[in-house]
XYZ file of C-alpha atoms in Angstrom:
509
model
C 77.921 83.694 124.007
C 76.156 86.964 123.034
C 73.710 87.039 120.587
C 75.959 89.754 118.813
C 78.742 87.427 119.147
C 76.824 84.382 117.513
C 75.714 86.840 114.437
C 79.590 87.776 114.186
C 80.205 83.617 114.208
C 78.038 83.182 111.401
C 79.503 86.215 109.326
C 82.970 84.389 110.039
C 81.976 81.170 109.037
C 83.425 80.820 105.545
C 80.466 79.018 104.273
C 78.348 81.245 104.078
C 80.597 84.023 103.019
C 81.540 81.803 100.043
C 78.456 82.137 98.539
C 78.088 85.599 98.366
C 78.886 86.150 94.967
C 79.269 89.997 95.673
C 81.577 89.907 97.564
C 83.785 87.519 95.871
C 83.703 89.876 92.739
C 84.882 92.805 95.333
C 87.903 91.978 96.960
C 89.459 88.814 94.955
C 91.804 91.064 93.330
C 93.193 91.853 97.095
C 95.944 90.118 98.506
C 96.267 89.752 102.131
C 100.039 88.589 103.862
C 99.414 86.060 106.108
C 102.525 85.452 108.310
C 102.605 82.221 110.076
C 104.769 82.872 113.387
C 104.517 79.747 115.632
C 107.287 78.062 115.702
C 109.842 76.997 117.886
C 113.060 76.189 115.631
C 114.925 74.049 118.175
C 117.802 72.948 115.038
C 119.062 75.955 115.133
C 120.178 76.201 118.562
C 121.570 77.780 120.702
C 120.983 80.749 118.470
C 116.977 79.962 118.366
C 115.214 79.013 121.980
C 111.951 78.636 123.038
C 111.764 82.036 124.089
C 113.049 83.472 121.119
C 112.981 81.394 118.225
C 114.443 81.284 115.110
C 112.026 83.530 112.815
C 112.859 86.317 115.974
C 116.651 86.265 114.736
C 118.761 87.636 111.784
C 120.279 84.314 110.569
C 121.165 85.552 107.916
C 120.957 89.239 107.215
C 120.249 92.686 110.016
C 116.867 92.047 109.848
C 115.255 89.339 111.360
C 113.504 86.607 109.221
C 109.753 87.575 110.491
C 110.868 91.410 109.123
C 111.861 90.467 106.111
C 108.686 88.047 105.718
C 106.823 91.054 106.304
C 108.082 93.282 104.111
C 108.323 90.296 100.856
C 105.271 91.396 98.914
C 106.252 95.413 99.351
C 105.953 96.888 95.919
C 104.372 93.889 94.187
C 103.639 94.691 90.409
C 100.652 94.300 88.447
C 96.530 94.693 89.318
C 96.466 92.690 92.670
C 96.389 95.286 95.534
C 98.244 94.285 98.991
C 96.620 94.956 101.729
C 98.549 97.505 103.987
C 98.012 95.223 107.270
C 99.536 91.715 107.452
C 97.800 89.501 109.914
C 100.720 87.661 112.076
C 99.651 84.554 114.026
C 102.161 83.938 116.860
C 102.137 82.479 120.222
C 102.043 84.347 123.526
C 105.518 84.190 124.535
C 106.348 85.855 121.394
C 103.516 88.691 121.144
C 105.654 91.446 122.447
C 108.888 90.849 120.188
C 106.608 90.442 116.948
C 105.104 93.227 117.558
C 108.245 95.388 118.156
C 109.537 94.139 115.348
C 106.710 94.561 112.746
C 106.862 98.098 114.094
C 110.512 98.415 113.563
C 110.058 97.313 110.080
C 107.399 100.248 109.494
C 104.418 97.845 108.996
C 101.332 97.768 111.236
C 100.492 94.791 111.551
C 96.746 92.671 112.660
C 98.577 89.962 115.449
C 96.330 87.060 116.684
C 97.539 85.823 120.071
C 97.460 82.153 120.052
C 96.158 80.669 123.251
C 97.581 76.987 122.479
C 99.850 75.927 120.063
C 97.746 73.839 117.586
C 99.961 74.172 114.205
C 99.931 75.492 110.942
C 95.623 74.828 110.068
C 94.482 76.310 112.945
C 96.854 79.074 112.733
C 95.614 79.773 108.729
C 91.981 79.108 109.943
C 92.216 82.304 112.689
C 93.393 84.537 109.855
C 91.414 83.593 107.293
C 88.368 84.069 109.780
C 89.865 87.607 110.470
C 90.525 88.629 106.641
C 86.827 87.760 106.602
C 85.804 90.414 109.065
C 83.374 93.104 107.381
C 82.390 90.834 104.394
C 85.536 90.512 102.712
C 86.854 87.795 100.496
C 90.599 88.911 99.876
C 93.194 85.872 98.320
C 95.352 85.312 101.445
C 99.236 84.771 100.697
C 100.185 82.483 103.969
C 104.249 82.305 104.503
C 106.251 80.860 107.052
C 107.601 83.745 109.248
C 111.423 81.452 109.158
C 112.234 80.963 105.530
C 114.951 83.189 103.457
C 113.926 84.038 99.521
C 116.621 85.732 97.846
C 115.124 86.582 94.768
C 111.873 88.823 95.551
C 110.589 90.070 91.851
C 110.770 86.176 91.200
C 108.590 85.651 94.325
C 106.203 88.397 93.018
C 106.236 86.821 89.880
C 105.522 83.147 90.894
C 102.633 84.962 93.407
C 100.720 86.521 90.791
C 100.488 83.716 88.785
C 99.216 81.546 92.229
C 96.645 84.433 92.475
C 95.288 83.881 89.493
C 94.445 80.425 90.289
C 93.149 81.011 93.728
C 91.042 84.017 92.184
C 88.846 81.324 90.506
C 88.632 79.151 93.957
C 91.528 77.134 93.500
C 94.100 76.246 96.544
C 97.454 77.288 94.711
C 100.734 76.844 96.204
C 104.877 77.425 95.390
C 106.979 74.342 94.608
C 110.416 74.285 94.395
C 112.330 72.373 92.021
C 114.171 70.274 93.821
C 118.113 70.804 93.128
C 119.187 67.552 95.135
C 117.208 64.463 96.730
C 116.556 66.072 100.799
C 114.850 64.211 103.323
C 114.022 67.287 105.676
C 111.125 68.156 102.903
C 107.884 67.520 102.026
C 107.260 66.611 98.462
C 104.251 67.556 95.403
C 103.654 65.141 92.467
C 103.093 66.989 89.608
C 99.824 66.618 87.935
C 98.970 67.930 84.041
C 101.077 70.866 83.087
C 99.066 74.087 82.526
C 99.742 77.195 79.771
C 101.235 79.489 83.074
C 104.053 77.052 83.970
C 101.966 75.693 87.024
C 100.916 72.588 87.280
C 97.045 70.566 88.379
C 98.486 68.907 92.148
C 98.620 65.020 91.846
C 99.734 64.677 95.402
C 101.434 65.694 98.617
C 103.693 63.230 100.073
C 105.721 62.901 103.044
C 109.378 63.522 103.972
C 110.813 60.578 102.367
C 113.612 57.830 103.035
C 116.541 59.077 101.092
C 116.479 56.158 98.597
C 112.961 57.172 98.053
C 113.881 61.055 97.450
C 116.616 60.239 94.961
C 114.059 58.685 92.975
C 111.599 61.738 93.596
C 114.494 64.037 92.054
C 115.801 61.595 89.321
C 112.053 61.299 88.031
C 111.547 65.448 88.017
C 107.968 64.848 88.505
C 108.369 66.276 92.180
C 108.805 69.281 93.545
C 109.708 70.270 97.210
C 107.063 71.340 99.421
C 107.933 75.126 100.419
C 104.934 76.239 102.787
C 103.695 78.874 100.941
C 99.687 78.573 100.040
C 97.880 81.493 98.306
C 94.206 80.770 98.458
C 90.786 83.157 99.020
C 89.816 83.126 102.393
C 86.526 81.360 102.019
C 88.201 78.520 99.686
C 90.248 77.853 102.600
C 87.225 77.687 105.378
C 84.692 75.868 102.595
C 87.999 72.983 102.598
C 88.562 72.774 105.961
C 84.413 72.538 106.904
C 84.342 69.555 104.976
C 87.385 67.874 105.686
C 87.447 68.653 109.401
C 84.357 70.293 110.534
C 85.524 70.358 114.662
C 88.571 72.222 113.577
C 86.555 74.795 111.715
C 83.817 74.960 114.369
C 86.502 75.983 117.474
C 88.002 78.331 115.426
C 85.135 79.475 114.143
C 83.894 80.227 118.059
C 87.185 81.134 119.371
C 87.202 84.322 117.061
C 83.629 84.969 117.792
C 84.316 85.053 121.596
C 87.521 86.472 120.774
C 88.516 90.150 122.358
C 90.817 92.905 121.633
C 93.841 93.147 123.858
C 95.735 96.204 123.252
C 97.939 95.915 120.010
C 96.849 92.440 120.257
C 93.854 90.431 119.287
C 92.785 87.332 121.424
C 91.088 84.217 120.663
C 88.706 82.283 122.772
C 91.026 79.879 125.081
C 88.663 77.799 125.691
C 87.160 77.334 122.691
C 90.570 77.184 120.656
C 91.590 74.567 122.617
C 88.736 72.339 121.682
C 90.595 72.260 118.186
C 92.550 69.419 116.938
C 96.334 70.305 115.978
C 96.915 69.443 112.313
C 99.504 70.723 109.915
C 98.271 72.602 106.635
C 99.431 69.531 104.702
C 97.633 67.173 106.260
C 94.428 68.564 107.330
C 93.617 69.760 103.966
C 96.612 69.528 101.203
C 97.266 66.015 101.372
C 93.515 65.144 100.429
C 93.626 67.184 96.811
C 94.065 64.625 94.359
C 92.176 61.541 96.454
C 87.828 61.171 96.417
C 87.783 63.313 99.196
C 89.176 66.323 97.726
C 87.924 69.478 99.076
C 88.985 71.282 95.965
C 91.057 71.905 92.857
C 94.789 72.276 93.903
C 97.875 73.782 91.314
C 101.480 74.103 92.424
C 103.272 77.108 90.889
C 107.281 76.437 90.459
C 109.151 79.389 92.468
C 112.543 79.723 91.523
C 113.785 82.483 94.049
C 117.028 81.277 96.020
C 114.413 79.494 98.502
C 115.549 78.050 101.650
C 113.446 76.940 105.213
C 116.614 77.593 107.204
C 115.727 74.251 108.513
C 119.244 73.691 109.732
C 122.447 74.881 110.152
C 123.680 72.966 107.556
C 121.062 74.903 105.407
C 121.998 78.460 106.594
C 125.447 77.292 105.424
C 123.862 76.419 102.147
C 122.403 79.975 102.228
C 125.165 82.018 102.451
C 127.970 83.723 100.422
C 130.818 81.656 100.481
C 134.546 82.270 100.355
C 137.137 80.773 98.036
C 137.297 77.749 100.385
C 133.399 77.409 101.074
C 133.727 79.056 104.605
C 130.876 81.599 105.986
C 131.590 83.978 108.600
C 129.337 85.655 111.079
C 130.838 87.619 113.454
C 134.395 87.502 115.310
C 135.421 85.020 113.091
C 138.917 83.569 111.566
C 139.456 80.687 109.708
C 143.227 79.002 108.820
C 143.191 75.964 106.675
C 139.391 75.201 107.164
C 137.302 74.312 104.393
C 133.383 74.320 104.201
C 132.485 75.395 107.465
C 130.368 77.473 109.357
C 131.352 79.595 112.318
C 129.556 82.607 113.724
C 129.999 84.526 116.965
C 127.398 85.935 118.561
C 128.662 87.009 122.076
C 131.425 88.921 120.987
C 134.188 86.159 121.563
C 137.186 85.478 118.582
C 136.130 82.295 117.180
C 139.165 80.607 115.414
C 138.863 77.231 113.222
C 142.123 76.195 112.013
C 141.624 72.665 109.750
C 138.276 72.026 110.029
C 136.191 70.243 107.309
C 131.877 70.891 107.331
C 132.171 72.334 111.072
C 129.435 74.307 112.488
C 130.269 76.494 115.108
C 127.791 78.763 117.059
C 128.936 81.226 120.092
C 126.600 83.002 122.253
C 126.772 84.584 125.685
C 125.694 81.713 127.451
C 126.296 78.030 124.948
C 128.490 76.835 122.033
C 127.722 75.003 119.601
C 130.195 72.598 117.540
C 128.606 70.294 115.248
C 129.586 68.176 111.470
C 127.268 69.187 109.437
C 126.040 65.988 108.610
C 124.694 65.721 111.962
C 122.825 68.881 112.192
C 119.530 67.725 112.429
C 120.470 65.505 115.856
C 120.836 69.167 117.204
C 116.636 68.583 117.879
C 117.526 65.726 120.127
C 120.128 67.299 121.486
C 118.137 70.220 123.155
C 115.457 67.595 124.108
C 118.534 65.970 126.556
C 119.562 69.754 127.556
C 115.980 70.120 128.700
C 115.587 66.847 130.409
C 118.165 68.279 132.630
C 116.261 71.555 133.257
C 119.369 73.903 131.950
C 117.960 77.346 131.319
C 119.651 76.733 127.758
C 116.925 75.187 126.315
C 114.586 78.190 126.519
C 115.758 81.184 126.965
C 119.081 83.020 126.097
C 121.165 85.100 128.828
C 119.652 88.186 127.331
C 115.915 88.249 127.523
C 113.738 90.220 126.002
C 110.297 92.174 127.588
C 108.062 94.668 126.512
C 109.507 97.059 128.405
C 113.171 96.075 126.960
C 115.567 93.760 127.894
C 117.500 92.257 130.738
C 121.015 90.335 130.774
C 121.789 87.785 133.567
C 125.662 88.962 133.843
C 126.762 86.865 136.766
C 125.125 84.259 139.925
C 125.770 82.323 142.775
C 124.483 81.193 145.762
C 122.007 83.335 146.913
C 122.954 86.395 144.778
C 122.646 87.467 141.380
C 123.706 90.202 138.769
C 121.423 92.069 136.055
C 121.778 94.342 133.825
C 118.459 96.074 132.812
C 117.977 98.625 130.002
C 114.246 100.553 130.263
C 113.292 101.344 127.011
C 112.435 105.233 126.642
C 108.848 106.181 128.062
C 108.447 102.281 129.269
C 108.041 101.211 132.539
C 108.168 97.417 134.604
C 105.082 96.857 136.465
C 104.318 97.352 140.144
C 105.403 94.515 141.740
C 106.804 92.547 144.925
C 108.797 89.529 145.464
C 108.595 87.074 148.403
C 112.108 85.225 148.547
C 115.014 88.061 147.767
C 115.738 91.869 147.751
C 117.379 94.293 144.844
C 119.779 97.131 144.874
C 119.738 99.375 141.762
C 122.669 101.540 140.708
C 121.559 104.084 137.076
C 124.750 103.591 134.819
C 122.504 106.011 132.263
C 119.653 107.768 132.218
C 117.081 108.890 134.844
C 115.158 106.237 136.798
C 111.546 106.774 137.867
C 111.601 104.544 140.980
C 108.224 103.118 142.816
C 109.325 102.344 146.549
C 106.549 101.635 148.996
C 104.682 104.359 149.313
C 107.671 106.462 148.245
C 108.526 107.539 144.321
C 111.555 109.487 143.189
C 114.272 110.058 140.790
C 117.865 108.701 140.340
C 120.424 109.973 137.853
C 123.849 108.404 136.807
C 125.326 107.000 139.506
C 122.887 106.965 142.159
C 121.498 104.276 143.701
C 118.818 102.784 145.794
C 117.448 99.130 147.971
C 113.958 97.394 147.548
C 113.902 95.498 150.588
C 112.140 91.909 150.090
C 108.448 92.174 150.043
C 108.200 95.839 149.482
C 105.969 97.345 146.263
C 108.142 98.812 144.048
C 108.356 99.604 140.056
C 111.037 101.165 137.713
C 110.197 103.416 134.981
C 112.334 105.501 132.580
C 110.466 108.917 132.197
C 113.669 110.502 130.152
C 114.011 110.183 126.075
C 117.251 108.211 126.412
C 117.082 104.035 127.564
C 117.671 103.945 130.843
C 120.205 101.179 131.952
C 120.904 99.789 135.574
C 122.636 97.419 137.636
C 120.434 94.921 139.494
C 122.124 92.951 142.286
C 119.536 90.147 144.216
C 120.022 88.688 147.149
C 117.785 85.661 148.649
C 116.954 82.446 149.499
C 115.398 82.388 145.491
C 115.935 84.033 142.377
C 113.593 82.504 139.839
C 111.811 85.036 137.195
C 108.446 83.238 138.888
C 108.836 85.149 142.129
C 106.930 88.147 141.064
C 103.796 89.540 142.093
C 102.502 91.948 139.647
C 100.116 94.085 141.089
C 99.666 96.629 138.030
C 101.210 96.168 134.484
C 100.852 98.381 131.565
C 101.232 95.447 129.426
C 98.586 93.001 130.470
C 100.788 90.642 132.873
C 98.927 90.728 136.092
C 97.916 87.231 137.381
């Protein structure tokens, strides 16, 4: 490590940034969004996959749930300033598709690359070291990217009170009040009432037995857990120093030794993989209210339509509803059902006729037909479909890339069918493959095409062969996407049998 990078370690290092009592006084009165993009959301499958999970999707509106995440504290009232840049924390596999959709969304967004999944305090530790950078203090508001809040002047409302709090060094976060006894959340025990409607934090508890939660509702001394935490940046890295100082110490290094990447800003691998994986919760929440408290905790009640989208059964719960409690997404007809859930996603008709609390999902490549009392075996469920190494489990028929998208229409033995659409101006990189050959036939647009030592264009219609271990590279140089038909032929066809030899996004091995 540089000298220059140790000096930018130190300035990072929340404990010494705390005590600066000029800065504090600067920039508490900015908020910073702090979009937590990590996870995986196998329940709601086969519409969420590895590859493009469930905060990637519009479950239940155009946009997707990271967009509208992004664009919750947009025109928030009173004398707290947002900062124009949210910092997103996602994982690699995702860096491309949060980006292009952060950008869709009009917001420009600060994205930290995760080099290892290591949960939620990690994740909040990288961007509160980041909101950090240049001596700042700002109050970070830290949200799931995957929950839905339908009421957003109720949001702002139950934020600005939470700021308050954290302005003064508190950890403040949102509690719902719980409207039935749920095992799939977390809980708070609510501590003395204060003048604002919050209340001091007594204690976090875990997801409990549903005996045990019927007694947390029935007592209405609980509220749910909902994953929201607005607290200054330095409160946050003071709490975590003391409660787990190896946690704080690899972060601290892996943003030190951290680089630019493009749109993209990289940790240390090395170094972030030296820290433990811990939840928010239990690295730091969960210890308010016992002798080793890090800090003064408050829970703020938000009463906003709030929902995780934890489920299917929940994005049910979500939904408008018609006269018979059915929701509709998509090709969809119902005859004599009742409280069900059916959406189509690949374009098929999906007709229920007589069900009773059905879920059914369609898409291209799965279906999905569930009671919804059993959605939450779906977990399990994709755990067997990956034991059995079906694409399924990760990765959709469609799959996104930088560059655009592909869609695996048909295979065989030894031959498979693409179709690939080349975003304008974008380009795949220069690459080779040992095990099969590709002819390309332009449905629309102009095609840029990298043969060997060869390069030249193809319009509509025209067509061309990459023989097996030839160089070659497609770009669209026209205004309009550029789509294709790919057939391969070969002894393999696995997405791993490329050699990229130059790539405009950062691929190359």
């Amino acid at each position: 490590m540089t000298n220059e990078a140790r000096t930018e370690g130190r300035q990072l290092d929340g404990t010494e940034s705390a005590q600066s009592e000029g800065v504090q006084a600067a920039s508490c009165r900015r908020l910073v969004p702090v979009i937590l993009a990590g996870g995986s959301g196998t329940r709601l499958w086969p519409m969420s996959r590895e590859q493009f999970p469930k905060q990637l999707i519009g479950i239940v509106g155009r946009d997707s749930l990271l967009q509208a995440t992004v664009a919750r504290l947009k025109g928030f009232p009173g004398d707290f300033k947002v900062a124009a840049e949210p910092i997103i924390v996602c994982g690699e596999e995702h860096r491309f598709t949060t980006e292009e959709q952060t950008r869709e969304a009009g917001v420009n967004a600060r994205i930290i690359v995760e080099p290892a999944r290591r949960d939620t305090a990690p994740a909040l530790t990288l961007a509160a070291l980041a909101a950090m950078k240049g001596g700042e203090d700002a109050i970070m508001v830290a949200m799931p990217a995957d929950h839905s809040i339908a009421d957003i002047p109720a949001l702002h409302r139950a934020i600005a009170i939470a700021a308050e709090h954290a302005e003064r060094g508190v950890i403040a976060t949102l509690g719902i009040p719980p409207t039935r006894p749920d095992t799939g959340f977390g809980y708070i025990r609510l501590g003395e009432a204060l003048e604002d409607g919050a209340h001091q934090i007594d204690r976090f508890v875990e997801k409990p037995a549903a005996e045990l939660a019927a007694q947390y509702v029935a007592a209405g001394t609980y509220w749910w857990n909902s994953g929201i935490f607005v607290v200054r940046a330095s409160v946050w890295l003071a709490a975590l120093q003391k409660l787990n100082g190896e946690m704080h110490a690899a972060c601290c290094a892996a943003l030190a030794d951290g680089h630019d990447d493009g749109k993209f800003f990289r940790p240390a691998a090395a170094q972030f993989g030296r820290a433990p994986s811990d939840s928010i919760d239990y690295a730091v929440m969960e210890h308010i209210g016992t002798t080793s408290r890090p800090c003064e905790g408050v829970v703020v009640p938000l009463v906003a339509g709030w929902s995780d989208l934890g489920s299917w059964d929940a994005v049910w719960d979500a939904m408008d509803k018609d006269d018979s409690g059915n929701v509709a997404s998509g090709r969809v007809v119902f005859e004599g059902a009742t409280s069900s859930y059916a959406r189509s996603e690949g374009g098929r008709l999906v007709a229920c006729v007589g069900t009773t609390n059905i879920i059914v999902v369609e898409t291209d490549d799965a279906v999905l037909v569930a009671d919804r009392s059993r959605v939450q075996d779906i977990k399990g469920l994709v755990a067997r479909i990956r034991e059995q190494h079906a694409p399924e489990a990760d990765a959709h028929r469609k799959v996104r890339r930088p560059w655009g998208f592909y869609d695996s229409i048909e295979h065989g033995e030894r031959f498979q069918v693409k179709r690939i659409v080349v975003s304008p101006g974008s380009k795949l990189s220069l690459q080779m493959h040992h095990h099969r050959a590709e002819h390309w036939i332009v449905v629309c647009g102009t095609a840029l095409v990298t043969r060997g030592e060869e390069q030249f264009l193809l319009s509509e219609n025209e067509s061309t062969f990459i023989p097996l271990g030839v160089r070659h590279r497609l770009e669209n140089p026209g205004k309009v996407p550029l789509e294709i038909i790919e057939v391969q032929s070969g002894s393999y066809l696995g997405e791993d049998d490329i050699v990229r030899f130059d790539d405009t996004y950062g691929r190359c091995s």
